[in-house]
CSV table of C-alpha atoms in Angstrom, one decimal:
chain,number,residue,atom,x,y,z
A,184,UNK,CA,0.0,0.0,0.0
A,185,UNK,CA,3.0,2.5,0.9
A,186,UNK,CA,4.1,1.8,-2.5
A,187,UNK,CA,1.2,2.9,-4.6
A,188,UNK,CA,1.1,5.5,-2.4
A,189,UNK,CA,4.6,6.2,-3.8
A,190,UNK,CA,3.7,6.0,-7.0
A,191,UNK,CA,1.0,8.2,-6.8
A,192,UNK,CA,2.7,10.9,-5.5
A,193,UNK,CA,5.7,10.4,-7.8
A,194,UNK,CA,3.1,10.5,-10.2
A,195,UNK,CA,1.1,13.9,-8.9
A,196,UNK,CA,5.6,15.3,-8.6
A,197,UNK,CA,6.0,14.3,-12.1
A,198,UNK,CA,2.3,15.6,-13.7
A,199,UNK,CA,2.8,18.8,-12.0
A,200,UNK,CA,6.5,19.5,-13.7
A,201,UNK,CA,4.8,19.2,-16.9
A,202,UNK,CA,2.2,21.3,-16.3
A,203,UNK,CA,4.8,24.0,-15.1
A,204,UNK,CA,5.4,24.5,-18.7
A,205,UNK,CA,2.5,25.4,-19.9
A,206,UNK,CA,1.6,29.0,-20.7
A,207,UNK,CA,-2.3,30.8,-20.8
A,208,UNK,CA,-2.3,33.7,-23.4
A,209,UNK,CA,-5.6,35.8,-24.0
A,210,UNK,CA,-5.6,36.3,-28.0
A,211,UNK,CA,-6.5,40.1,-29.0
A,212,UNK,CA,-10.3,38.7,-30.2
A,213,UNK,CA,-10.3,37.0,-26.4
A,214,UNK,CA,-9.8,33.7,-27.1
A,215,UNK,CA,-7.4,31.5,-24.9
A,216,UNK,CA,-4.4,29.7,-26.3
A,217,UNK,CA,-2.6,27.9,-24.2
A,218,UNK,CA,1.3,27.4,-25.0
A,219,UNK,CA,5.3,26.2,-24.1
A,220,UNK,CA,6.5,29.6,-24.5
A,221,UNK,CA,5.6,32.5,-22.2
A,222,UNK,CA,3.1,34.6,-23.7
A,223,UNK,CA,4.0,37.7,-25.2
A,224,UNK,CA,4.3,41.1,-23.5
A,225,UNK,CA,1.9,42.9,-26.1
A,226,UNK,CA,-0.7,42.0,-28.1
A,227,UNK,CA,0.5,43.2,-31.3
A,228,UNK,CA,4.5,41.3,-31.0
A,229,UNK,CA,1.4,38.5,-30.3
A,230,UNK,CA,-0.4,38.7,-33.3
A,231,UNK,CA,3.0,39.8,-35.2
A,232,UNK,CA,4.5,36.7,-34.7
A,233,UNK,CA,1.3,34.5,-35.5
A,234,UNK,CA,1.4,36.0,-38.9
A,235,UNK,CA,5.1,35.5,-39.6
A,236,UNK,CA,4.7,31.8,-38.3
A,237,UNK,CA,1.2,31.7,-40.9
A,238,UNK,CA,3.2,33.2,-43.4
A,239,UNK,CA,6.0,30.9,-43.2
A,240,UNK,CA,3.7,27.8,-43.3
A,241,UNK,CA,2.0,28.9,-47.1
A,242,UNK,CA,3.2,27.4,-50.1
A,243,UNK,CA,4.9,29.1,-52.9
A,244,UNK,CA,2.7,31.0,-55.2
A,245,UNK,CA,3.1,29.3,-58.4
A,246,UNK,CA,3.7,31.1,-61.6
A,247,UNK,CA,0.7,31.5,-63.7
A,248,UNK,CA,0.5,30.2,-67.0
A,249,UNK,CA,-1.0,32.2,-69.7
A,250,UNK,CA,-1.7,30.8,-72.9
A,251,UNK,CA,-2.6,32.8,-76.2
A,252,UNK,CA,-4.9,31.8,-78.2
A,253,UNK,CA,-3.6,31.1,-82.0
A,254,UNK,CA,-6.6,32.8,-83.8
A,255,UNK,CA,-9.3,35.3,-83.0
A,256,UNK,CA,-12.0,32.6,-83.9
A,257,UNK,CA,-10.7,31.0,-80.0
A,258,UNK,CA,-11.4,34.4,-78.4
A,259,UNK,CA,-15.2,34.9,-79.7
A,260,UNK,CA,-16.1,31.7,-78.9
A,261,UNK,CA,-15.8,32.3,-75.0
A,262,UNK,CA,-18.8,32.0,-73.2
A,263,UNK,CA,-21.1,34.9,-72.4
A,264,UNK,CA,-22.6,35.9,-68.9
A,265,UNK,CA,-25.3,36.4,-68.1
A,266,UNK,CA,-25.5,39.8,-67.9
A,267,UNK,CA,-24.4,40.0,-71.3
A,268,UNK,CA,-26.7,37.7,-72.2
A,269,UNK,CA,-29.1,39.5,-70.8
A,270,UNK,CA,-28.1,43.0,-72.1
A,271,UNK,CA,-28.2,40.9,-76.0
A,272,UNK,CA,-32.3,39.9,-75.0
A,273,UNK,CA,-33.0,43.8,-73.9
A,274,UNK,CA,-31.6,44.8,-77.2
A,275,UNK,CA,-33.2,42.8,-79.6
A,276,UNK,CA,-36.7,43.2,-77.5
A,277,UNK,CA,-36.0,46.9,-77.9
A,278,UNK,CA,-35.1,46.8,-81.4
A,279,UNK,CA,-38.7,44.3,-81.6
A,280,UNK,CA,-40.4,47.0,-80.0
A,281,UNK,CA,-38.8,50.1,-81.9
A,282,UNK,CA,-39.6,47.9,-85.4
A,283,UNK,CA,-43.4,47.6,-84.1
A,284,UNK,CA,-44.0,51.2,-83.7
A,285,UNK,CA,-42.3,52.5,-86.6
A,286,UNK,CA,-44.5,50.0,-88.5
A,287,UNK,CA,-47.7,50.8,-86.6
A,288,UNK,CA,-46.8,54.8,-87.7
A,289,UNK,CA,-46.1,53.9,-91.5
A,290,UNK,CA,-49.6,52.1,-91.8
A,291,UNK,CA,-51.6,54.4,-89.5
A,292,UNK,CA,-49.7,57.3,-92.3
A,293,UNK,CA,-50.2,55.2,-94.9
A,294,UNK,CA,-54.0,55.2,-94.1
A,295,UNK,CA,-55.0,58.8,-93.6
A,296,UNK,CA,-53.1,59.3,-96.8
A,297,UNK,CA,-56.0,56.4,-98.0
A,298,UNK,CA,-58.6,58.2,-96.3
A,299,UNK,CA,-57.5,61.4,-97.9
A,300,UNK,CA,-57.8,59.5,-101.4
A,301,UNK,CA,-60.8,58.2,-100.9
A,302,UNK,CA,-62.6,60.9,-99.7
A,303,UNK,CA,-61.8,62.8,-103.3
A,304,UNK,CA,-62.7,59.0,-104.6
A,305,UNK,CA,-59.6,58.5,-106.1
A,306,UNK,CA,-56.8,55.1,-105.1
A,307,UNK,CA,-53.3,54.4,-105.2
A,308,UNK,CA,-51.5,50.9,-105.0
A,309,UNK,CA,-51.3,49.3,-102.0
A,310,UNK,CA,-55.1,50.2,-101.5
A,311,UNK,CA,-57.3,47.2,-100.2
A,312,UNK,CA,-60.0,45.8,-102.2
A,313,UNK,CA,-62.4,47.0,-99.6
A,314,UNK,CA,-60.9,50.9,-99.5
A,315,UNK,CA,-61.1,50.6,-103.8
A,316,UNK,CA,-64.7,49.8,-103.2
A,317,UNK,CA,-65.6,52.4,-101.0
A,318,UNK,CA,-64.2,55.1,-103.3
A,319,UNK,CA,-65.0,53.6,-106.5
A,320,UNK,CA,-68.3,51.8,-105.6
A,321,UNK,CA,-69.5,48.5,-106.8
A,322,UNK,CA,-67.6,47.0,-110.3
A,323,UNK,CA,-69.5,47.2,-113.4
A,324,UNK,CA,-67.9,43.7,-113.9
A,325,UNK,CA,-64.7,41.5,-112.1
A,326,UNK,CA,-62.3,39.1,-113.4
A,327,UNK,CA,-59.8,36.4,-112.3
A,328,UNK,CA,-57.0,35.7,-114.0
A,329,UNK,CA,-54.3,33.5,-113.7
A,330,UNK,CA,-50.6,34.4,-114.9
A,331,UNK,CA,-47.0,33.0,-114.3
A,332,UNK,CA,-46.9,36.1,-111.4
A,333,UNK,CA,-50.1,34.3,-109.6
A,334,UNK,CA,-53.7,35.1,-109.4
A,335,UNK,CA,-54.5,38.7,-110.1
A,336,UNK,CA,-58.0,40.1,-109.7
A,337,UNK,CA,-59.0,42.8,-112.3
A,338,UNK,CA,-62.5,45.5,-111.0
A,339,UNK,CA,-63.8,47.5,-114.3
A,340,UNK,CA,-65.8,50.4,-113.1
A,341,UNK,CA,-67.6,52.0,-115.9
A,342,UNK,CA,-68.7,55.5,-115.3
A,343,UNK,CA,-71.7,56.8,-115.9
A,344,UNK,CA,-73.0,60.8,-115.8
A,345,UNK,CA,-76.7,60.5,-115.9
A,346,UNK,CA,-77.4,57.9,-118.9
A,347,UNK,CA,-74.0,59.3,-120.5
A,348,UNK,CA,-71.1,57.0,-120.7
A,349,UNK,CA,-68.1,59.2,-119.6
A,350,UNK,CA,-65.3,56.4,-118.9
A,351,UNK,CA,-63.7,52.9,-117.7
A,352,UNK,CA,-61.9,52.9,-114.7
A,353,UNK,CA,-59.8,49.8,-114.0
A,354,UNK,CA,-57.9,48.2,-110.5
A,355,UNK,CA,-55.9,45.2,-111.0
A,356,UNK,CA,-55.6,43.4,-107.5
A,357,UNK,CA,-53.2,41.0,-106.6
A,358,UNK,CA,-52.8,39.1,-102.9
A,359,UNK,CA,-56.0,41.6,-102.3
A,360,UNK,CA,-53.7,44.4,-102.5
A,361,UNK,CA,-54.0,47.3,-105.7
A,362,UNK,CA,-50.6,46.5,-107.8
A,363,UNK,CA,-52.1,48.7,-110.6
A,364,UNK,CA,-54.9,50.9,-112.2
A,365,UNK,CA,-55.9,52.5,-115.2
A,366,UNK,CA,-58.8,55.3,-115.6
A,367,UNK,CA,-60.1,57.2,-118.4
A,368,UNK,CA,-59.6,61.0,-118.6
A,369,UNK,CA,-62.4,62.9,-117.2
A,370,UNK,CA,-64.0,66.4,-118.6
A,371,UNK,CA,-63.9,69.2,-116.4
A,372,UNK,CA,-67.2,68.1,-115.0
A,373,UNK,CA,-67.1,65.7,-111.6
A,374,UNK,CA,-66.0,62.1,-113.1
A,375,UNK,CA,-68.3,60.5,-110.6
C-alpha cells in the first residue's frame, strides 16, 4: 500500500512539472491559447509573430500560365454571362419593339393618306379591295385571271353621268392588295 502510495505521489511530482510548462495567453479577439512559450508582453508582437509563423507555413505561389490563343476565332467563342446575355435579349426586345412602332406609324400614315384618297374618290397601289370599293363603288364587272406572277383580280368600273357613258376605270388586285390601275380621262365636269 505504501508503494502505490509512492507511486502516486511520484506520479502527482512528475504531472505537475509538466504542467509548469504550460503558458495561458488571451488572444487580441479574447480567445485563450494555451502554449510552451511564455506569452508575449503585447498584443500586437502576439499577433505579429502568428502572422510570420502563418506566413511561413504557405506554399509558394506558383507562376501562372497564360496561354494565347492562335486565332481570333478562339477568343469569340468564350462564353457569355449572363449579364451580357441579358443585355443581347434587352436589345433585340428593344429593337422588336422600336420595329413595331415604326411599322404601326407607317400604316396608321399610310391610311389617312388612304382616307384622304378616298374621300376625293380617287386610289393608289397598296389600297385594299375594300378601300377601292368604298371610293370607287361597286364593279360594273370582275375578273380572275391566272398568270405566271399568280392570281390577279381585275375591278372594271364603268362610269356613268346620268345615262352618258363618260369612262372605264380599271384596279388590277393581286394578294388583295392594288398592284395597278388605269382610268379614263375625265371632262372638267365631276368624273363621278
Amino acid at each position: 500500500m505504501k508503494e502505490t502510495v509512492i507511486l502516486f505521489s511520484c506520479l502527482a511530482l512528475c504531472s505537475s512539472a509538466s504542467w509548469a510548462a504550460v503558458y495561458k495567453c488571451t488572444l487580441p479577439d479574447g480567445r485563450s491559447a494555451y502554449q510552451s512559450m511564455p506569452c508575449p508582453s503585447s498584443e500586437k508582437a502576439f499577433v505579429r509573430d502568428d502572422i510570420q509563423q502563418r506566413a511561413d507555413k504557405l506554399p509558394e505561389p506558383k507562376p501562372e500560365i497564360l496561354i494565347e490563343s492562335a486565332t481570333n476565332e478562339d477568343a469569340e467563342e468564350k462564353p457569355k454571362t449572363w449579364l451580357e446575355k441579358r443585355a443581347e435579349e434587352r436589345a433585340a426586345k428593344k429593337a422588336e419593339r422600336k420595329e413595331d412602332h415604326d411599322k404601326r406609324v407607317s400604316d396608321a400614315s399610310q391610311r389617312l393618306e388612304f382616307e384622304k384618297l378616298i374621300f376625293n374618290r380617287e386610289i393608289a397601289i397598296g389600297m385594299t379591295k375594300a378601300q377601292v370599293l368604298e371610293a370607287w363603288g361597286s364593279p360594273t364587272s370582275s375578273k380572275i385571271k391566272t398568270t405566271d406572277e399568280g392570281i390577279i383580280e381585275e375591278l372594271v368600273f364603268k362610269r356613268y353621268i346620268g345615262s352618258s357613258y363618260t369612262g372605264k376605270d380599271e384596279a388590277f388586285l393581286k394578294d388583295g392588295l392594288v398592284k395597278a390601275f388605269t382610268m379614263d380621262d375625265c371632262d372638267s365636269r365631276r368624273c363621278r
